[in-house]
XYZ file of C-alpha atoms in Angstrom:
655
model
C -45.311 -27.079 0.921
C -45.553 -30.256 3.015
C -45.281 -32.370 -0.157
C -41.999 -30.781 -1.221
C -39.033 -32.982 -0.535
C -35.790 -31.441 0.713
C -34.237 -32.007 -2.723
C -37.089 -30.207 -4.476
C -36.856 -27.376 -1.936
C -33.115 -27.011 -2.503
C -33.534 -27.065 -6.292
C -36.276 -24.444 -6.134
C -34.150 -22.272 -3.839
C -31.177 -22.528 -6.217
C -33.380 -21.594 -9.186
C -34.731 -18.592 -7.277
C -31.155 -17.552 -6.451
C -30.124 -17.709 -10.126
C -33.129 -15.614 -11.180
C -32.414 -13.112 -8.377
C -28.801 -12.583 -9.516
C -29.912 -12.052 -13.096
C -32.764 -9.731 -12.121
C -30.519 -7.445 -10.041
C -27.658 -7.462 -12.552
C -24.886 -7.545 -9.930
C -22.688 -10.419 -8.650
C -24.494 -11.027 -5.353
C -22.891 -13.695 -3.164
C -24.277 -17.206 -3.582
C -24.784 -17.947 0.139
C -27.114 -15.000 0.655
C -28.993 -15.560 -2.615
C -29.598 -19.217 -1.745
C -30.719 -18.212 1.761
C -33.173 -15.717 0.263
C -34.288 -18.409 -2.204
C -35.050 -20.758 0.695
C -37.038 -18.001 2.402
C -39.025 -17.262 -0.757
C -39.724 -20.944 -1.388
C -40.857 -21.464 2.194
C -43.054 -18.352 2.251
C -44.884 -18.994 -1.014
C -47.370 -21.491 0.471
C -48.458 -19.250 3.349
C -48.700 -16.195 1.088
C -50.831 -18.011 -1.512
C -53.192 -19.441 1.120
C -53.683 -16.112 2.906
C -54.250 -14.094 -0.262
C -56.624 -16.672 -1.724
C -58.874 -16.315 1.329
C -58.583 -12.498 1.297
C -59.447 -12.195 -2.421
C -62.384 -14.585 -2.152
C -60.793 -17.166 -4.444
C -61.329 -19.904 -1.855
C -64.260 -20.158 0.562
C -65.142 -23.120 2.747
C -62.480 -25.172 0.999
C -64.010 -24.615 -2.460
C -62.605 -22.510 -5.349
C -65.121 -19.727 -6.075
C -63.658 -18.422 -9.357
C -62.568 -19.841 -12.680
C -59.225 -21.635 -12.778
C -57.585 -19.169 -15.234
C -58.486 -16.246 -12.948
C -57.183 -18.107 -9.884
C -53.911 -18.977 -11.620
C -53.461 -15.365 -12.791
C -53.961 -13.823 -9.354
C -51.943 -16.419 -7.440
C -49.048 -16.208 -9.940
C -48.916 -12.491 -9.243
C -48.814 -13.219 -5.502
C -45.895 -15.642 -5.989
C -44.055 -13.014 -8.057
C -44.507 -10.423 -5.291
C -43.102 -12.837 -2.688
C -40.072 -13.229 -4.942
C -39.729 -9.442 -5.229
C -39.733 -9.147 -1.437
C -36.778 -11.551 -1.455
C -35.038 -9.294 -3.997
C -35.651 -6.344 -1.661
C -33.956 -8.237 1.158
C -30.969 -8.907 -1.118
C -30.638 -5.246 -2.055
C -30.811 -4.194 1.609
C -28.098 -6.739 2.455
C -25.895 -5.443 -0.382
C -26.266 -1.868 0.866
C -25.554 -2.731 4.509
C -23.045 -5.573 4.069
C -21.731 -5.710 0.460
C -20.674 -9.036 -1.007
C -17.050 -9.807 -0.134
C -16.904 -7.871 3.147
C -17.611 -11.005 5.192
C -15.731 -14.305 4.930
C -17.490 -17.182 3.264
C -18.792 -20.090 5.377
C -15.963 -22.262 4.032
C -13.383 -19.662 5.073
C -15.039 -19.407 8.485
C -14.740 -23.162 8.889
C -11.132 -23.341 7.723
C -9.647 -20.345 9.508
C -11.337 -20.307 12.901
C -8.120 -21.115 14.737
C -6.209 -18.333 13.003
C -9.036 -15.889 13.720
C -9.045 -16.913 17.357
C -5.306 -16.254 17.607
C -5.741 -12.923 15.791
C -8.554 -11.927 18.149
C -6.371 -12.670 21.166
C -3.499 -10.685 19.647
C -5.839 -7.797 18.809
C -7.118 -7.747 22.404
C -3.523 -7.786 23.648
C -2.601 -4.805 21.450
C -5.661 -2.864 22.569
C -4.732 -3.498 26.207
C -1.225 -2.174 25.542
C -2.654 0.925 23.860
C -5.106 1.580 26.702
C -2.381 1.085 29.296
C -0.324 3.820 27.620
C -3.252 6.211 27.069
C -3.644 5.567 23.322
C -6.850 3.511 23.278
C -9.045 6.411 22.205
C -6.910 7.047 19.130
C -6.962 3.411 17.998
C -10.734 3.189 18.417
C -11.168 6.395 16.397
C -12.995 8.140 19.240
C -10.461 10.951 19.506
C -10.834 12.764 16.242
C -8.200 15.412 17.032
C -4.707 15.170 15.572
C -2.578 13.103 18.014
C 0.586 14.662 16.639
C -0.376 18.008 18.140
C 0.364 16.487 21.543
C 3.447 17.041 23.655
C 6.538 14.941 24.264
C 4.655 12.906 26.862
C 2.348 11.554 24.155
C 5.374 10.760 21.989
C 6.946 8.797 24.847
C 3.689 6.909 25.369
C 3.599 5.953 21.693
C 7.208 4.789 21.841
C 6.555 2.659 24.944
C 3.432 1.100 23.418
C 5.202 0.211 20.166
C 8.161 -1.220 22.067
C 5.849 -3.411 24.135
C 3.908 -4.487 21.034
C 6.825 -6.481 19.655
C 8.953 -6.695 16.547
C 6.404 -5.557 13.943
C 5.370 -2.500 15.916
C 8.982 -1.639 16.748
C 9.840 -1.698 13.060
C 6.748 0.413 12.339
C 8.002 3.003 14.806
C 11.462 2.943 13.254
C 9.949 3.548 9.829
C 7.844 6.439 11.132
C 10.914 7.974 12.789
C 12.380 8.567 9.334
C 9.250 10.316 8.008
C 9.864 13.771 9.427
C 7.821 15.079 6.519
C 4.768 13.552 8.241
C 5.380 13.626 11.999
C 6.784 16.356 14.256
C 10.322 16.257 15.560
C 9.504 15.140 19.114
C 7.794 12.022 17.797
C 10.590 11.259 15.330
C 13.204 11.697 18.070
C 11.404 9.314 20.427
C 10.689 6.667 17.805
C 14.288 6.773 16.532
C 15.427 5.272 19.863
C 13.405 2.081 19.367
C 15.564 -1.030 19.133
C 14.734 -4.559 18.008
C 16.974 -6.357 20.509
C 15.487 -9.544 21.907
C 16.393 -12.515 24.034
C 18.320 -15.075 21.962
C 16.419 -18.088 20.711
C 17.652 -21.375 22.246
C 20.393 -22.923 20.155
C 18.504 -26.187 19.404
C 15.686 -24.205 17.774
C 18.154 -22.097 15.753
C 20.130 -25.199 14.732
C 16.917 -26.810 13.521
C 16.048 -23.648 11.553
C 19.507 -23.628 9.914
C 19.186 -27.322 8.999
C 15.717 -26.750 7.535
C 16.997 -23.840 5.420
C 19.980 -25.900 4.200
C 17.931 -29.026 3.579
C 20.578 -31.180 5.286
C 22.381 -31.466 8.624
C 24.424 -28.453 9.732
C 27.592 -30.557 10.094
C 27.558 -31.351 6.360
C 28.107 -27.665 5.508
C 29.874 -26.021 8.473
C 32.931 -27.140 10.370
C 31.697 -25.181 13.391
C 28.941 -22.773 14.382
C 29.143 -20.632 17.519
C 25.965 -21.306 19.568
C 26.250 -17.858 21.156
C 24.813 -15.233 18.774
C 26.825 -12.193 17.762
C 23.560 -10.224 17.677
C 19.938 -11.084 18.387
C 16.915 -9.174 17.128
C 13.247 -10.057 17.113
C 13.326 -11.348 13.532
C 16.788 -12.867 13.143
C 19.958 -13.903 14.901
C 23.556 -13.675 13.672
C 26.034 -16.452 14.464
C 29.710 -16.815 13.624
C 30.644 -19.986 11.738
C 33.361 -21.650 9.679
C 32.793 -23.508 6.419
C 34.336 -26.882 5.714
C 36.865 -25.190 3.409
C 38.048 -22.967 6.299
C 36.381 -19.688 5.341
C 35.033 -17.629 8.227
C 31.406 -16.658 7.690
C 28.433 -15.269 9.572
C 24.954 -16.785 9.476
C 21.888 -14.577 9.488
C 19.074 -16.962 10.346
C 15.406 -16.051 10.663
C 13.698 -17.045 13.889
C 11.300 -19.974 13.385
C 8.074 -18.110 14.285
C 9.049 -14.635 13.101
C 7.191 -14.673 9.774
C 3.935 -15.943 11.294
C 4.039 -13.294 14.028
C 4.790 -10.491 11.571
C 2.005 -11.642 9.211
C -0.532 -11.675 12.052
C 0.529 -8.248 13.311
C 0.561 -6.737 9.825
C -3.047 -7.794 9.244
C -4.018 -6.026 12.462
C -2.043 -2.909 11.496
C -3.712 -2.769 8.068
C -7.186 -3.141 9.596
C -6.525 -0.416 12.163
C -5.019 1.959 9.596
C -7.963 1.487 7.226
C -10.408 2.290 10.022
C -8.430 5.302 11.228
C -8.167 6.737 7.719
C -11.916 6.286 7.238
C -13.039 7.624 10.635
C -10.574 10.376 11.645
C -9.450 13.603 9.939
C -5.831 13.155 11.061
C -5.825 9.606 9.658
C -6.920 10.902 6.250
C -4.410 13.755 6.423
C -1.515 11.391 7.112
C -2.843 8.746 4.672
C -2.180 6.114 7.310
C -3.510 3.220 5.222
C -1.122 4.056 2.377
C 1.706 4.263 4.896
C 0.727 0.892 6.345
C 0.631 -0.761 2.925
C 4.072 0.614 2.079
C 5.403 -0.592 5.413
C 3.894 -4.048 4.848
C 5.543 -4.342 1.425
C 8.904 -3.227 2.846
C 8.691 -5.656 5.761
C 7.722 -8.513 3.461
C 10.885 -7.904 1.424
C 12.941 -7.721 4.606
C 11.696 -11.161 5.639
C 12.714 -12.676 2.304
C 16.487 -13.044 2.428
C 16.707 -13.747 -1.295
C 15.746 -10.086 -1.762
C 18.553 -9.069 0.578
C 20.935 -11.266 -1.397
C 20.009 -9.459 -4.633
C 20.290 -6.108 -2.870
C 23.770 -6.918 -1.591
C 24.912 -8.031 -5.034
C 23.529 -4.871 -6.654
C 24.975 -2.408 -4.124
C 28.333 -4.175 -4.195
C 28.488 -3.674 -7.964
C 27.837 0.078 -7.645
C 30.317 0.897 -4.845
C 33.169 3.163 -5.868
C 35.823 1.339 -3.823
C 37.102 1.929 -0.318
C 33.985 0.534 1.380
C 33.719 -3.206 1.992
C 30.586 -5.341 1.877
C 30.256 -9.053 2.692
C 30.196 -11.625 -0.077
C 27.270 -14.045 -0.038
C 27.871 -17.792 -0.216
C 24.918 -18.313 -2.532
C 24.918 -22.117 -2.623
C 24.100 -22.216 1.103
C 21.725 -19.223 1.271
C 17.937 -19.267 1.031
C 14.851 -17.254 1.917
C 15.411 -17.684 5.667
C 19.213 -18.052 5.842
C 22.085 -15.883 4.611
C 25.649 -17.165 4.671
C 28.120 -14.295 4.220
C 31.841 -13.797 4.521
C 32.814 -12.131 7.765
C 33.945 -8.501 7.754
C 36.465 -7.369 10.325
C 35.554 -4.229 12.227
C 33.410 -2.795 14.995
C 29.911 -1.320 14.585
C 30.047 2.468 14.808
C 27.617 2.399 17.729
C 30.214 0.518 19.820
C 33.417 1.863 18.220
C 34.124 4.896 20.407
C 37.659 3.680 21.395
C 38.517 2.810 17.775
C 37.323 6.195 16.520
C 39.154 8.053 19.283
C 42.401 6.357 18.280
C 42.001 7.457 14.645
C 42.118 11.177 15.401
C 39.815 14.027 14.453
C 41.090 14.569 10.926
C 40.897 10.894 9.957
C 37.400 10.616 11.429
C 36.252 13.578 9.327
C 37.687 11.880 6.218
C 35.825 8.653 7.010
C 32.525 10.464 7.574
C 32.954 12.461 4.366
C 33.766 9.268 2.434
C 30.608 7.540 3.665
C 28.337 10.519 3.020
C 29.801 11.172 -0.429
C 29.326 7.521 -1.386
C 25.641 7.526 -0.356
C 24.971 10.767 -2.243
C 26.862 9.471 -5.271
C 24.745 6.322 -5.302
C 21.521 8.307 -5.010
C 22.414 10.758 -7.778
C 24.383 8.598 -10.210
C 23.791 4.859 -9.815
C 20.301 4.987 -8.285
C 20.883 2.040 -5.912
C 21.738 2.832 -2.299
C 21.715 1.380 1.210
C 18.634 2.876 2.907
C 19.282 1.878 6.538
C 22.791 2.970 7.531
C 22.189 3.276 11.274
C 25.234 2.910 13.603
C 24.794 -0.866 13.894
C 25.051 -1.398 10.113
C 28.345 0.470 9.549
C 31.670 -1.096 10.570
C 34.960 0.708 11.119
C 38.295 -1.060 11.629
C 41.501 0.104 13.316
C 42.846 1.560 10.060
C 39.710 3.591 9.377
C 38.290 1.226 6.764
C 34.504 1.109 6.396
C 32.156 -1.826 5.902
C 28.392 -2.071 5.407
C 26.004 -4.682 6.792
C 22.301 -5.615 6.534
C 21.043 -4.995 3.011
C 17.411 -5.779 3.753
C 16.429 -2.170 2.968
C 17.808 -0.850 -0.337
C 16.428 2.080 -2.300
C 16.224 2.397 -6.077
C 15.782 5.583 -8.099
C 14.987 5.687 -11.811
C 16.742 7.957 -14.305
C 14.219 10.802 -14.177
C 14.182 10.813 -10.370
C 17.993 10.827 -10.176
C 18.109 13.660 -12.693
C 15.627 15.714 -10.679
C 17.550 15.006 -7.467
C 20.773 16.039 -9.156
C 19.175 19.254 -10.381
C 18.076 19.957 -6.817
C 21.656 19.541 -5.593
C 22.902 21.822 -8.383
C 20.364 24.453 -7.398
C 21.466 24.210 -3.759
C 25.081 24.669 -4.841
C 24.169 27.803 -6.853
C 21.755 29.159 -4.202
C 19.115 29.256 -6.952
C 15.702 29.121 -5.262
C 13.798 29.131 -8.576
C 15.706 26.158 -9.980
C 15.420 24.343 -6.638
C 11.645 24.841 -6.665
C 11.358 23.523 -10.227
C 13.533 20.518 -9.352
C 11.454 19.790 -6.253
C 8.204 19.897 -8.255
C 9.784 17.581 -10.825
C 11.021 15.253 -8.092
C 7.693 14.970 -6.238
C 4.057 14.745 -7.282
C 2.643 18.258 -7.724
C -0.154 18.838 -5.186
C -3.409 20.425 -6.247
C -3.523 24.171 -5.697
C 0.228 24.574 -5.128
C 1.323 28.195 -4.504
C 4.655 28.112 -6.335
C 5.696 31.616 -5.315
C 5.231 30.812 -1.633
C 7.170 27.571 -2.048
C 9.938 29.417 -3.845
C 10.229 31.964 -1.037
C 10.327 29.229 1.632
C 13.109 27.362 -0.174
C 15.014 30.614 -0.687
C 14.838 31.337 3.034
C 16.193 27.857 3.768
C 19.124 28.412 1.414
C 19.984 31.736 3.025
C 19.728 30.194 6.475
C 22.086 27.284 5.738
C 24.299 28.965 3.117
C 27.427 29.081 5.269
C 27.357 25.360 6.186
C 27.329 25.506 9.971
C 28.674 21.988 10.534
C 26.774 18.808 11.113
C 23.952 20.258 13.158
C 23.192 22.925 10.588
C 23.279 20.519 7.688
C 20.925 18.013 9.289
C 18.616 20.899 10.111
C 18.578 21.822 6.423
C 17.218 18.445 5.318
C 14.737 18.316 8.195
C 13.467 21.803 7.347
C 13.184 20.861 3.668
C 11.010 17.872 4.591
C 8.741 20.087 6.679
C 8.386 22.515 3.752
C 7.465 19.582 1.498
C 4.774 18.385 3.907
C 3.387 21.857 4.641
C 2.842 22.449 0.926
C 0.843 19.246 0.484
C 3.352 17.222 -1.548
C 2.800 13.468 -1.714
C 6.256 11.913 -1.327
C 6.613 8.815 -3.568
C 8.013 5.712 -1.859
C 11.346 5.830 -3.690
C 11.920 9.463 -2.680
C 10.889 8.660 0.879
C 13.533 5.905 0.845
C 16.182 8.434 -0.178
C 15.168 10.813 2.614
C 15.041 7.881 5.021
C 18.586 6.902 4.062
C 19.876 10.421 4.799
C 17.978 10.524 8.092
C 19.417 7.154 9.191
C 22.885 8.207 8.053
C 22.695 11.432 10.053
C 23.020 9.708 13.440
C 25.860 7.500 12.196
C 27.831 10.485 10.926
C 27.376 12.211 14.279
C 29.168 9.321 16.003
C 31.963 9.133 13.437
C 32.689 12.852 13.273
C 30.782 15.884 14.584
C 32.417 18.068 11.903
C 30.916 16.552 8.767
C 28.682 18.917 6.781
C 25.892 17.237 4.820
C 25.044 20.398 2.892
C 28.691 20.847 1.943
C 28.849 17.270 0.681
C 25.638 17.827 -1.278
C 27.173 20.927 -2.868
C 30.231 18.924 -3.871
C 28.050 16.254 -5.448
C 26.169 18.963 -7.302
C 29.368 20.411 -8.695
C 30.635 16.935 -9.650
C 27.345 16.254 -11.414
C 27.653 19.518 -13.328
C 31.201 18.707 -14.416
C 30.128 15.252 -15.514
C 27.116 16.618 -17.413
C 29.189 19.095 -19.472
C 32.046 16.742 -20.338
C 32.412 16.578 -24.152
C 32.215 12.798 -24.181
C 29.057 12.762 -22.052
C 27.384 15.474 -24.154
C 28.239 13.598 -27.348
C 26.889 10.335 -25.939
C 23.628 11.995 -24.838
C 23.124 13.577 -28.262
C 23.802 10.292 -30.045
C 21.263 8.491 -27.830
C 18.595 11.121 -28.446
C 19.225 11.217 -32.200
C 19.064 7.419 -32.370
C 15.642 7.580 -30.756
C 14.401 10.316 -33.116
C 15.896 8.757 -36.293
C 12.809 6.718 -37.337
C 10.615 9.798 -36.878
C 12.985 11.969 -38.904
C 13.061 9.410 -41.719
C 9.277 9.443 -42.052
C 8.876 13.201 -41.554
C 9.369 14.363 -45.220
C 6.781 11.879 -46.529
C 4.262 12.910 -43.885
C 4.781 16.603 -44.608
C 4.227 15.903 -48.311
C 0.932 14.106 -47.556
C -0.304 17.005 -45.420
C 0.546 19.546 -48.127
C -1.221 17.481 -50.835
C -4.360 17.055 -48.705
C -4.370 20.783 -47.957
C -3.964 21.614 -51.635
C -6.867 19.403 -52.722
C -9.142 20.287 -49.817
C -8.979 16.836 -48.249
C -7.443 17.888 -44.921
C -9.799 17.072 -42.063
C -9.692 16.686 -38.302
C -11.115 13.511 -36.758
C -12.039 13.648 -33.057
C -13.160 10.526 -31.159
C -14.370 11.680 -27.751
C -15.429 8.142 -26.718
C -12.438 6.208 -28.033
C -11.485 5.061 -24.561
C -13.237 1.885 -23.357
C -13.538 3.271 -19.832
C -15.334 6.394 -21.086
C -17.740 4.286 -23.123
C -18.477 1.994 -20.190
C -19.087 4.969 -17.904
C -21.465 6.647 -20.371
C -23.258 3.367 -21.104
C -23.747 2.676 -17.407
C -25.016 6.203 -16.792
C -27.540 5.983 -19.651
C -28.596 2.530 -18.461
C -29.321 3.779 -14.954
C -31.266 6.784 -16.252
C -33.377 4.615 -18.569
C -34.072 2.095 -15.792
C -35.064 4.879 -13.388
C -37.412 6.475 -15.966
C -39.037 3.136 -16.808
C -39.451 2.299 -13.113
C -41.095 5.653 -12.426
C -43.393 5.356 -15.447
C -44.423 1.805 -14.564
C -45.157 2.823 -10.982
C -47.322 5.784 -12.017
C -49.254 3.629 -14.520
C -49.726 0.916 -11.896
C -51.128 3.372 -9.368
C -53.648 4.635 -11.945
C -54.791 1.100 -12.790
C -55.030 -0.058 -9.170
C -57.063 2.960 -8.087
C -59.433 2.802 -11.088
C -62.971 1.878 -10.016
C -63.983 0.416 -13.367
C -63.560 -2.840 -15.228
C -64.762 -6.396 -14.719
C -64.274 -8.342 -11.497
C -62.266 -11.555 -11.830
C -62.693 -12.463 -8.137
C -65.301 -11.324 -5.627
C -62.864 -8.673 -4.291
C -60.437 -7.898 -7.167
C -60.918 -6.165 -10.525
C -59.033 -7.109 -13.692
C -57.440 -3.628 -13.895
C -56.131 -4.024 -10.344
C -54.402 -7.266 -11.353
C -52.877 -5.511 -14.377
C -51.800 -2.647 -12.107
C -50.223 -5.118 -9.679
C -48.240 -6.715 -12.517
C -47.121 -3.296 -13.794
C -46.145 -2.237 -10.267
C -44.175 -5.458 -9.950
C -42.183 -4.559 -13.075
C -41.551 -1.019 -11.802
C -40.467 -2.339 -8.401
C -37.978 -4.781 -9.965
C -36.541 -1.988 -12.149
C -36.220 0.286 -9.118
C -34.412 -2.449 -7.163
C -32.028 -3.027 -10.087
C -31.312 0.693 -10.288
C -30.550 0.862 -6.554
C -28.342 -2.227 -6.796
C -26.326 -0.661 -9.630
C -25.933 2.593 -7.681
C -24.550 0.919 -4.545
C -22.643 -1.795 -6.414
C -21.634 -0.714 -9.943
C -20.084 -4.085 -10.814
C -21.927 -6.180 -13.350
C -21.860 -9.838 -14.194
């Protein structure tokens, strides 16, 4: 070993790593295979020297056996040292699979980011501990936290509020999922706000200039340094274009995206651990929730998505509700330039609403609710975050919508199922409502349809008379609880529709306490029925379906003729290909491969034991028989096969 140069050592280690990857049959990481190769290369000299003395090959510095016998025995020793390295690789793959740790290059590049993330993680854990939630985040409390009282809900709200913008938005999202969390938690989390201290104007001016790609004065005649609204992610400023148009600027704070990205990585890590280590985490599917929240927040941070959302919703509005127009040539991913709408946010419009009178307020609330339901059932594109700050009302009772960062989309089949649900509610038909609900959502395993039907029927009887706003909101909340209790998995697009109604509920309460959501849903159901049975609509549907079936109908007579001829002449046969799918073939091939490897490993091991323990045969060294050497070689083969089998079991990927 002393004669080996560093280059020769490295080359030998790399060669050992290549052989190790091929022998195990799985894509083991290069750093660990090279490290094991270095260990094997370094250990070969000591192993050969020790075994040569033990076997009597060398005595007093002289070789006591023939050279072929010495080479045979020592080659077997070298092979066994290599197999011990393979064993170390398999143990590493079982304990720490390849890909679970960052590579050395990643460790070198991202140490600053990891240091910042570690500090942020420690800060979040301190916040959780301070509010009595540390045990839940560490996974030590395996009981369901949502079985707690209102005090626990308040603690969660306070911790999320102190955690910053990402955690506040997480709480706001959870507040709309009453199908997953109890009412006291939803009520507490619904009060979270994203207000923040305004960013200094020089920093905001620099952010606007960076988004425009030129100085602010080249685009705007004036920009008000005082923000109209300030949240943790963005600020809104009034401005005037050079052509005199009044606009508002929604500009993203300079460090908002970096902070959200860092927090989201922490949230995803925590949710994955909670889902793996706690029963309540698996029940709530917290990692799936976190991934959905991350995707939604990523879209919210990209203002080009909001621009497309605004354009789409504007095209589907039925008139009477205003939305801002985007000045696209000056907008980008971090800046939106929109025409200014006149009006007051509903949350601050109590004097304006009082001046309109009770009857006019009821008309406005009904108009807004009917428009949202119409969009959900007919157009499939709807504003999903109509809280009181995103709805404007002017002195004449006109409505306007703001903030299109969260927009829901429903496909044709989902809209049809939702419409059928509304029709069933209008007819008080529990059976049809149950069928529509199963069509709308993913059917859970082991669903008791009769029990679900009875629960929905009881809800319909309870809210049949339409007891005003409180009763109607209770209807949708109760329906969500029925959905969750029966194990339904709510798809994201349906959750967005429920979230839109939940956010709209508080806004309607401020506009008019008399609006009835169930009554509006019944009206939409009746309108959908009238639209579905219109002669023109029926004719159009039939023409579309016939156009789709026309190629099949044209080929049908010829195919029937072929079947009849084959039947007449006895040529009709049935061909079944049970392994036509590539995935099925790969699964069966892998299973057979593992069984064969396991059988060969067991057979080789048994044969090796018999040869090693045999007390017959010639001696090739003073202490070793020829059969023992053959047994050692056979045991080596069995050991390698056993290691390969274990590697495939714990890591089924192949090269």
